[in-house]
Amino acid sequence: MKDRQPYVFRRGYLPQPVVRLTGARDTSGNLREGFLTSFVNVSRVEPVARQDEFGEILDHWLSLLSSIGLHARHLAIHGRSTVWTRREVQGITLHFRHIDLPIGDIVLLWNAIDPSCMAVDLGSGLERLAWARTRQSWPHLVFGSFASICPSKTLDAIRTATLMVGSGIHPASRGAGGVLRRLLTEVSPMDAPLGVSALVRESHGFWSSVSAMQVPWPEVTQTIERELARRS
């Protein structure tokens, strides 16, 4: 898009585990309901040749949402037609809401110099879609039976650490390893007196269902427990 090249590396619906530390938090610093430090980003990225393809992709997304029980009569689409600019790229963004719950957005992008070079980027979160569909308690939806055992911030930290270590990242003083180390400071020894293997195994299974993990769960457990022991 930025370089006006006529190819893409991937296209279509792309599920991808991501780590983001920008989730909304309450006054105590805890993540608000609906937010996690790691989640499955479900996006559709498509180059388009005509602006009306944006509407076709939007219509297909609404049909897909309806097929999982999020019907159009309960959906709202809102946003501004104002064009935003980020260096070489311009675009407009529309947001989706199911009743009172934000569930994603769709962006029409084009090259600022050559507007004929366009793409659509539609994004949502798998866990948030499941929440909108079921309206379960957020902690129990994400953490299952563990939600009644440990604080959500501990469960979130271990869940995200499992993804990071399983992807080949190790605790370090800087970089991604530094992020991992800081994340694990959320885990109190009192919250995991018998170790974290059960939660790691559960989380590893979830992440593996989306994208193959490089490191098996027993090794992930050892790495996390060594880091927790280092701080104790």
Backbone as numpy.savetxt, mean C-alpha at the origin, in Angstrom:
# Nx Ny Nz CAx CAy CAz Cx Cy Cz
7.11 8.51 -19.72 6.27 9.71 -19.72 7.15 10.97 -19.72
8.09 11.06 -18.78 8.93 12.24 -18.69 9.82 12.40 -19.92
10.27 11.25 -20.47 11.19 11.28 -21.61 10.51 11.10 -22.95
9.17 11.01 -22.95 8.39 10.86 -24.18 8.78 9.61 -24.97
9.05 8.52 -24.26 9.42 7.28 -24.92 8.19 6.43 -25.18
8.11 5.75 -26.34 6.90 5.00 -26.72 6.86 3.58 -26.18
7.23 3.39 -24.93 7.18 2.05 -24.34 6.97 2.18 -22.84
6.52 1.08 -22.23 6.35 1.02 -20.78 6.99 -0.26 -20.28
7.43 -0.27 -19.03 8.03 -1.47 -18.46 6.97 -2.48 -18.05
5.85 -2.00 -17.52 4.74 -2.87 -17.13 3.45 -2.13 -17.37
2.38 -2.87 -17.59 1.08 -2.24 -17.81 -0.01 -3.18 -17.32
-1.24 -2.64 -17.19 -2.35 -3.45 -16.69 -2.52 -3.28 -15.19
-3.26 -4.21 -14.57 -3.46 -4.19 -13.12 -2.24 -4.80 -12.44
-1.63 -4.03 -11.55 -0.36 -4.43 -10.95 -0.47 -4.41 -9.43
-0.57 -5.57 -8.77 -0.53 -5.60 -7.30 0.92 -5.53 -6.83
1.21 -4.67 -5.89 2.59 -4.49 -5.44 2.64 -4.12 -3.96
3.36 -4.92 -3.15 3.55 -4.53 -1.74 4.42 -3.28 -1.66
4.00 -2.33 -0.85 4.76 -1.09 -0.71 4.90 -0.74 0.77
5.93 0.03 1.07 6.15 0.57 2.42 6.06 2.08 2.33
5.18 2.66 3.14 5.04 4.11 3.18 4.88 4.53 4.64
5.69 5.49 5.04 5.69 5.93 6.43 4.91 7.23 6.61
4.05 7.55 5.66 3.34 8.84 5.67 1.88 8.72 6.06
1.47 7.57 6.59 0.07 7.38 6.98 -0.38 8.36 8.05
-1.66 8.72 8.02 -2.22 9.67 9.00 -2.15 9.08 10.41
-1.78 9.92 11.37 -1.63 9.49 12.76 -2.45 10.38 13.68
-2.80 9.82 14.86 -3.53 10.60 15.85 -2.56 11.41 16.69
-3.08 12.10 17.69 -2.23 12.97 18.51 -1.22 12.19 19.34
-1.45 10.88 19.52 -0.50 10.04 20.26 0.55 9.42 19.36
0.46 9.69 18.07 1.44 9.14 17.13 1.07 7.78 16.57
-0.11 7.27 16.93 -0.55 5.97 16.41 -1.25 6.16 15.06
-1.08 5.18 14.18 -1.74 5.24 12.88 -3.25 5.24 13.04
-3.91 6.08 12.28 -5.37 6.09 12.30 -5.91 4.87 11.56
-7.17 4.54 11.84 -7.79 3.41 11.14 -7.75 3.64 9.63
-7.44 2.58 8.91 -7.36 2.68 7.46 -5.96 2.92 6.94
-4.99 3.11 7.86 -3.62 3.39 7.45 -2.67 2.34 8.01
-1.65 2.00 7.22 -0.62 1.03 7.59 0.72 1.55 7.07
1.82 1.05 7.63 3.12 1.40 7.07 3.47 0.51 5.88
2.71 -0.57 5.67 2.90 -1.40 4.47 1.54 -1.93 4.04
1.34 -2.00 2.75 0.06 -2.48 2.22 0.26 -2.92 0.78
-0.76 -3.53 0.22 -0.71 -3.95 -1.18 -1.34 -2.86 -2.03
-0.50 -2.20 -2.82 -1.00 -1.18 -3.73 -1.52 -1.87 -5.00
-2.78 -1.64 -5.30 -3.39 -2.20 -6.51 -3.56 -1.07 -7.50
-2.82 -1.11 -8.59 -2.87 -0.02 -9.55 -3.09 -0.55 -10.97
-3.61 0.31 -11.79 -3.67 0.03 -13.22 -2.95 1.16 -13.93
-1.92 0.81 -14.66 -1.12 1.79 -15.39 -1.21 1.48 -16.87
-1.68 2.44 -17.65 -1.88 2.21 -19.08 -1.50 3.46 -19.88
-0.66 3.30 -20.91 -0.50 4.40 -21.86 -1.78 4.53 -22.69
-2.18 5.74 -23.00 -3.41 5.95 -23.78 -3.10 6.91 -24.93
-3.86 6.74 -26.00 -3.67 7.59 -27.17 -4.72 8.68 -27.27
-5.88 8.45 -26.59 -6.99 9.41 -26.67 -7.51 9.69 -25.27
-8.01 10.89 -25.06 -8.52 11.26 -23.75 -9.74 10.44 -23.35
-10.54 10.00 -24.34 -11.74 9.23 -23.98 -11.40 7.85 -23.43
-10.15 7.39 -23.63 -9.74 6.13 -23.01 -9.70 6.25 -21.50
-9.47 7.46 -21.00 -9.53 7.71 -19.56 -10.91 7.32 -19.03
-11.96 7.74 -19.74 -13.32 7.40 -19.33 -13.59 5.91 -19.42
-13.02 5.24 -20.42 -13.22 3.80 -20.57 -12.57 3.05 -19.41
-11.37 3.47 -19.02 -10.68 2.83 -17.90 -11.44 3.08 -16.60
-11.94 4.29 -16.43 -12.74 4.62 -15.25 -13.99 3.75 -15.20
-14.66 3.58 -16.33 -15.87 2.76 -16.38 -15.56 1.31 -16.04
-14.43 0.80 -16.54 -14.04 -0.58 -16.23 -13.76 -0.74 -14.74
-13.14 0.26 -14.13 -12.85 0.20 -12.69 -14.14 0.18 -11.87
-15.11 0.99 -12.28 -16.39 1.00 -11.57 -17.08 -0.35 -11.69
-16.96 -0.99 -12.85 -17.55 -2.32 -13.04 -16.85 -3.34 -12.16
-15.53 -3.22 -12.06 -14.77 -4.14 -11.21 -15.16 -3.97 -9.74
-15.28 -2.72 -9.29 -15.69 -2.47 -7.91 -17.08 -3.05 -7.65
-17.98 -2.90 -8.60 -19.33 -3.44 -8.45 -19.30 -4.95 -8.32
-18.36 -5.60 -9.04 -18.29 -7.07 -9.01 -17.86 -7.60 -7.65
-17.22 -6.76 -6.82 -16.82 -7.21 -5.47 -17.74 -6.61 -4.40
-18.86 -6.04 -4.83 -19.85 -5.57 -3.87 -19.82 -4.09 -3.57
-18.92 -3.34 -4.22 -18.86 -1.89 -4.01 -19.61 -1.23 -5.17
-20.93 -1.14 -5.04 -21.78 -0.75 -6.15 -21.75 0.75 -6.40
-22.02 1.10 -7.66 -21.90 2.49 -8.11 -22.78 3.44 -7.31
-23.93 2.98 -6.84 -24.83 3.89 -6.12 -24.24 4.35 -4.79
-23.22 3.64 -4.30 -22.58 4.03 -3.05 -21.22 4.69 -3.28
-20.86 4.89 -4.54 -19.56 5.47 -4.87 -19.69 6.93 -5.24
-18.70 7.71 -4.86 -18.63 9.12 -5.25 -17.26 9.37 -5.87
-17.24 10.16 -6.92 -15.99 10.56 -7.57 -15.89 12.07 -7.44
-14.78 12.53 -6.89 -14.65 13.97 -6.68 -13.22 14.40 -6.98
-13.06 15.67 -7.24 -11.75 16.22 -7.55 -11.91 17.53 -8.29
-10.80 18.04 -8.79 -10.82 19.30 -9.53 -10.27 19.08 -10.93
-10.77 19.87 -11.85 -10.26 19.79 -13.22 -9.01 20.63 -13.40
-8.56 21.26 -12.31 -7.34 22.07 -12.37 -6.14 21.18 -12.68
-5.34 21.61 -13.63 -4.15 20.84 -14.03 -3.01 21.14 -13.07
-2.36 20.07 -12.56 -1.17 20.26 -11.74 0.07 19.96 -12.59
1.21 20.48 -12.18 2.46 20.29 -12.92 3.55 19.84 -11.97
4.26 18.79 -12.36 5.43 18.32 -11.61 6.56 18.10 -12.61
7.37 19.10 -12.75 8.48 19.08 -13.69 8.00 18.77 -15.11
8.38 17.61 -15.67 8.04 17.31 -17.06 6.63 16.78 -17.25
5.91 16.54 -16.15 4.61 15.87 -16.23 3.50 16.78 -15.72
2.35 16.74 -16.40 1.15 17.43 -15.95 0.02 16.41 -15.83
-1.05 16.81 -15.11 -2.14 15.86 -14.97 -3.32 16.42 -14.20
-4.37 15.61 -14.14 -5.52 15.89 -13.28 -5.80 14.63 -12.46
-6.31 14.81 -11.26 -6.55 13.70 -10.34 -7.99 13.71 -9.86
-8.62 12.54 -9.90 -9.95 12.35 -9.33 -9.86 11.30 -8.23
-10.66 11.46 -7.17 -10.63 10.57 -6.02 -11.93 9.78 -5.92
-11.82 8.53 -5.43 -12.98 7.67 -5.23 -13.30 7.58 -3.74
-14.59 7.50 -3.45 -15.04 7.31 -2.08 -16.21 6.33 -2.09
-16.15 5.34 -1.18 -17.28 4.42 -1.03 -18.02 4.81 0.25
-19.20 5.36 0.12 -19.96 5.95 1.23 -19.08 7.01 1.90
-18.50 6.72 3.06 -17.69 7.71 3.76 -16.20 7.38 3.73
-15.80 6.39 2.92 -14.43 5.87 3.00 -13.67 6.11 1.70
-12.57 6.89 1.72 -11.74 7.04 0.52 -11.12 5.70 0.12
-11.19 5.36 -1.16 -10.66 4.06 -1.60 -9.70 4.15 -2.78
-9.26 5.35 -3.16 -8.28 5.42 -4.23 -8.45 6.63 -5.11
-7.67 6.65 -6.19 -7.74 7.77 -7.13 -7.36 7.31 -8.53
-7.65 8.16 -9.50 -7.28 7.92 -10.89 -6.68 9.22 -11.43
-5.57 9.08 -12.15 -4.84 10.25 -12.64 -4.65 10.13 -14.15
-4.98 11.19 -14.86 -4.63 11.30 -16.28 -3.36 12.13 -16.36
-2.31 11.54 -16.93 -1.00 12.17 -16.99 -0.63 12.45 -18.44
0.14 13.50 -18.67 0.69 13.74 -20.00 2.00 14.51 -19.89
2.81 14.38 -20.92 4.08 15.09 -20.97 3.81 16.57 -21.20
4.45 17.43 -20.40 4.17 18.86 -20.47 4.56 19.46 -21.82
5.55 18.89 -22.48 5.98 19.40 -23.78 5.18 18.78 -24.91
4.87 17.49 -24.77 4.13 16.76 -25.81 2.89 16.13 -25.20
1.76 16.84 -25.14 0.55 16.32 -24.50 -0.01 15.06 -25.14
0.45 14.72 -26.35 -0.03 13.48 -26.98 0.54 12.24 -26.30
1.57 12.43 -25.50 2.16 11.32 -24.73 1.42 11.25 -23.39
0.43 10.34 -23.31 -0.47 10.30 -22.16 -0.48 8.91 -21.52
-0.90 8.88 -20.26 -1.08 7.61 -19.55 -2.12 7.81 -18.46
-2.70 6.70 -18.03 -3.64 6.70 -16.91 -3.03 5.88 -15.78
-3.06 6.41 -14.57 -2.55 5.72 -13.39 -3.69 5.67 -12.36
-4.23 4.49 -12.16 -5.34 4.29 -11.21 -4.80 3.51 -10.02
-5.06 3.97 -8.81 -4.48 3.31 -7.65 -5.45 3.16 -6.49
-5.29 2.04 -5.77 -6.06 1.79 -4.56 -5.23 0.87 -3.68
-5.76 0.56 -2.50 -5.08 -0.35 -1.59 -5.94 -1.58 -1.35
-5.34 -2.76 -1.43 -6.10 -3.99 -1.27 -6.78 -4.06 0.08
-6.06 -3.72 1.14 -6.63 -3.79 2.48 -7.78 -2.80 2.65
-7.64 -1.63 2.06 -8.70 -0.62 2.17 -9.94 -1.05 1.38
-9.75 -1.68 0.24 -10.89 -2.20 -0.52 -11.61 -3.28 0.28
-10.83 -4.14 0.94 -11.44 -5.18 1.78 -12.21 -4.56 2.93
-11.69 -3.48 3.47 -12.36 -2.78 4.58 -13.68 -2.18 4.11
-13.65 -1.55 2.93 -14.87 -0.96 2.39 -15.91 -2.05 2.10
-15.44 -3.19 1.66 -16.35 -4.28 1.29 -16.98 -4.95 2.50
-16.19 -5.15 3.56 -16.67 -5.91 4.71 -17.10 -5.05 5.89
-16.50 -3.84 6.00 -16.74 -2.95 7.14 -16.42 -3.64 8.47
-15.44 -4.54 8.44 -14.96 -5.16 9.67 -14.19 -4.16 10.51
-13.93 -4.54 11.76 -12.99 -3.79 12.57 -11.65 -3.77 11.84
-11.06 -2.58 11.68 -9.81 -2.46 10.93 -8.69 -3.34 11.50
-8.42 -3.31 12.80 -7.34 -4.17 13.32 -7.57 -5.65 13.06
-8.80 -6.12 13.23 -9.08 -7.54 13.00 -9.03 -7.90 11.52
-9.40 -6.97 10.66 -9.31 -7.22 9.23 -7.86 -7.43 8.81
-6.96 -6.58 9.33 -5.56 -6.61 8.90 -4.74 -7.64 9.66
-4.95 -7.72 10.97 -4.08 -8.54 11.82 -4.73 -9.83 12.30
-6.00 -10.03 12.01 -6.67 -11.26 12.40 -6.72 -11.44 13.91
-6.49 -12.66 14.37 -6.59 -12.98 15.79 -5.51 -12.30 16.62
-4.42 -11.85 15.98 -3.36 -11.16 16.71 -3.83 -9.81 17.24
-4.89 -9.26 16.65 -5.35 -7.92 17.04 -5.75 -7.85 18.51
-6.15 -8.96 19.09 -6.57 -8.96 20.49 -5.42 -9.28 21.45
-4.22 -9.46 20.90 -3.08 -9.87 21.72 -2.08 -8.73 21.91
-1.82 -7.97 20.84 -0.78 -6.93 20.88 -1.34 -5.60 20.39
-0.70 -4.49 20.76 -1.10 -3.19 20.21 -0.92 -3.16 18.70
-1.76 -2.40 18.04 -1.70 -2.33 16.57 -0.35 -1.83 16.07
0.28 -0.90 16.80 1.56 -0.38 16.33 2.64 -1.46 16.33
2.58 -2.39 17.29 3.51 -3.51 17.31 3.25 -4.44 16.14
1.99 -4.76 15.91 1.63 -5.67 14.82 1.99 -5.06 13.48
1.74 -3.77 13.32 2.07 -3.09 12.07 3.57 -3.10 11.83
4.35 -2.85 12.87 5.81 -2.82 12.73 6.36 -4.18 12.32
5.88 -5.24 12.94 6.38 -6.57 12.60 5.91 -6.98 11.21
4.69 -6.64 10.87 4.17 -6.94 9.53 5.02 -6.27 8.45
5.36 -5.00 8.66 6.18 -4.28 7.70 7.62 -4.78 7.71
8.15 -5.06 8.90 9.51 -5.60 9.00 9.62 -6.93 8.27
8.57 -7.74 8.34 8.56 -9.02 7.63 8.68 -8.80 6.13
7.96 -7.83 5.61 8.05 -7.52 4.18 9.45 -7.05 3.82
10.03 -6.18 4.63 11.33 -5.62 4.31 12.43 -6.66 4.39
12.46 -7.42 5.50 13.49 -8.45 5.65 13.28 -9.56 4.61
12.03 -9.91 4.38 11.73 -10.93 3.37 12.13 -10.51 1.98
12.28 -9.19 1.76 12.71 -8.66 0.46 14.21 -8.46 0.40
14.92 -8.87 1.46 16.37 -8.82 1.44 17.00 -7.64 2.16
16.21 -6.87 2.90 16.74 -5.72 3.64 17.09 -6.15 5.06
18.24 -5.70 5.56 18.68 -6.03 6.92 18.83 -4.75 7.73
18.67 -4.84 9.05 18.84 -3.65 9.89 20.22 -3.03 9.70
20.26 -1.70 9.62 21.52 -0.99 9.42 21.38 0.40 10.01
22.45 1.16 9.93 22.44 2.50 10.53 21.88 3.55 9.59
21.76 3.22 8.31 21.25 4.21 7.35 20.54 3.51 6.20
19.93 4.31 5.34 19.24 3.75 4.19 18.00 2.96 4.59
17.63 2.02 3.73 16.45 1.20 4.00 16.62 0.40 5.29
17.86 -0.03 5.57 18.12 -0.75 6.81 17.90 0.11 8.03
18.17 1.42 7.90 17.92 2.34 8.99 16.43 2.53 9.24
15.66 2.55 8.15 14.20 2.64 8.28 13.67 1.41 9.01
14.19 0.24 8.64 13.78 -1.01 9.29 14.12 -0.98 10.78
15.31 -0.52 11.11 15.73 -0.47 12.51 14.84 0.47 13.32
14.54 1.64 12.76 13.66 2.58 13.46 12.26 2.01 13.62
11.80 1.32 12.60 10.46 0.72 12.65 10.35 -0.26 13.80
11.38 -1.05 14.02 11.34 -2.07 15.06 11.45 -1.50 16.47
11.74 -0.21 16.59 11.71 0.40 17.92 10.28 0.50 18.44
9.29 0.30 17.55 7.88 0.30 17.97 7.51 -0.98 18.71
8.38 -1.99 18.65 8.08 -3.28 19.26 8.68 -3.33 20.66
7.84 -3.38 21.66 8.29 -3.49 23.04 8.55 -4.96 23.38
9.63 -5.26 24.13 9.86 -6.65 24.55 8.67 -7.25 25.29
7.91 -6.40 25.99 6.75 -6.89 26.73 5.64 -7.36 25.79
5.65 -6.85 24.55 4.62 -7.24 23.59 4.93 -8.56 22.89
6.17 -9.00 22.98 6.55 -10.24 22.30 7.47 -11.07 23.20
7.00 -11.45 24.39 7.86 -12.19 25.33 8.26 -13.57 24.82
7.47 -14.15 23.93 7.76 -15.49 23.40 8.26 -15.44 21.96
8.70 -14.26 21.52 9.19 -14.13 20.16 8.11 -13.70 19.19
8.50 -13.58 17.94 7.58 -13.05 16.92 7.32 -14.04 15.79
7.70 -15.29 15.97 7.64 -16.24 14.86 6.23 -16.44 14.31
5.23 -16.51 15.19 3.86 -16.76 14.71 3.37 -15.62 13.83
3.61 -14.38 14.26 3.17 -13.23 13.47 3.98 -13.11 12.19
5.28 -13.37 12.27 6.11 -13.31 11.06 5.65 -14.35 10.05
5.36 -15.54 10.52 4.91 -16.59 9.60 3.60 -16.20 8.92
2.67 -15.65 9.69 1.39 -15.21 9.13 1.60 -14.08 8.12
2.42 -13.10 8.49 2.66 -11.96 7.60 3.41 -12.39 6.35
4.38 -13.27 6.51 5.16 -13.76 5.38 4.25 -14.48 4.38
3.31 -15.26 4.90 2.37 -15.95 4.02 1.52 -14.97 3.23
1.10 -13.89 3.89 0.29 -12.88 3.20 1.09 -12.21 2.09
2.29 -11.72 2.42 3.11 -11.04 1.41 3.48 -11.98 0.27
3.75 -13.24 0.59 4.13 -14.21 -0.44 2.99 -14.47 -1.42
1.75 -14.28 -0.97 0.61 -14.49 -1.86 0.51 -13.39 -2.91
1.22 -12.29 -2.68 1.21 -11.16 -3.62 2.47 -11.13 -4.46
3.62 -11.34 -3.81 4.91 -11.29 -4.49 5.88 -12.23 -3.77
6.64 -13.00 -4.52 7.55 -13.98 -3.92 8.56 -13.29 -3.01
8.73 -13.81 -1.80 9.71 -13.30 -0.86 11.07 -13.93 -1.13
12.13 -13.14 -1.02 13.48 -13.64 -1.25 13.99 -14.49 -0.08
13.52 -14.17 1.12 14.04 -14.80 2.35 12.91 -15.59 3.01
13.12 -16.87 3.35 12.07 -17.67 3.99 11.75 -17.15 5.39
10.54 -17.47 5.86 10.08 -16.87 7.12 10.93 -17.23 8.33
11.52 -18.45 8.46 12.35 -18.69 9.65 13.55 -17.74 9.73
14.17 -17.45 8.57 15.30 -16.52 8.57 14.85 -15.09 8.86
13.68 -14.74 8.36 13.12 -13.42 8.66 12.90 -13.27 10.17
12.35 -14.31 10.78 12.12 -14.30 12.23 13.43 -14.11 12.98
14.47 -14.84 12.59 15.76 -14.73 13.27 16.33 -13.32 13.16
16.23 -12.73 11.99 16.76 -11.37 11.79 16.02 -10.36 12.67
14.70 -10.45 12.71 13.92 -9.51 13.52 14.19 -9.72 15.00
14.24 -10.96 15.45 14.47 -11.23 16.87 15.88 -10.84 17.30
16.86 -10.98 16.40 18.21 -10.52 16.74 18.23 -9.00 16.94
17.51 -8.29 16.09 17.46 -6.84 16.22 16.74 -6.43 17.50
15.67 -7.11 17.84 14.96 -6.80 19.09 15.84 -7.11 20.30
16.60 -8.21 20.23 17.50 -8.57 21.34 18.64 -7.56 21.47
19.09 -7.02 20.36 20.17 -6.04 20.38 19.79 -4.80 21.18
18.51 -4.45 21.15 18.04 -3.24 21.85 17.71 -3.50 23.31
17.52 -4.75 23.67 17.06 -5.05 25.03 18.20 -5.00 26.05
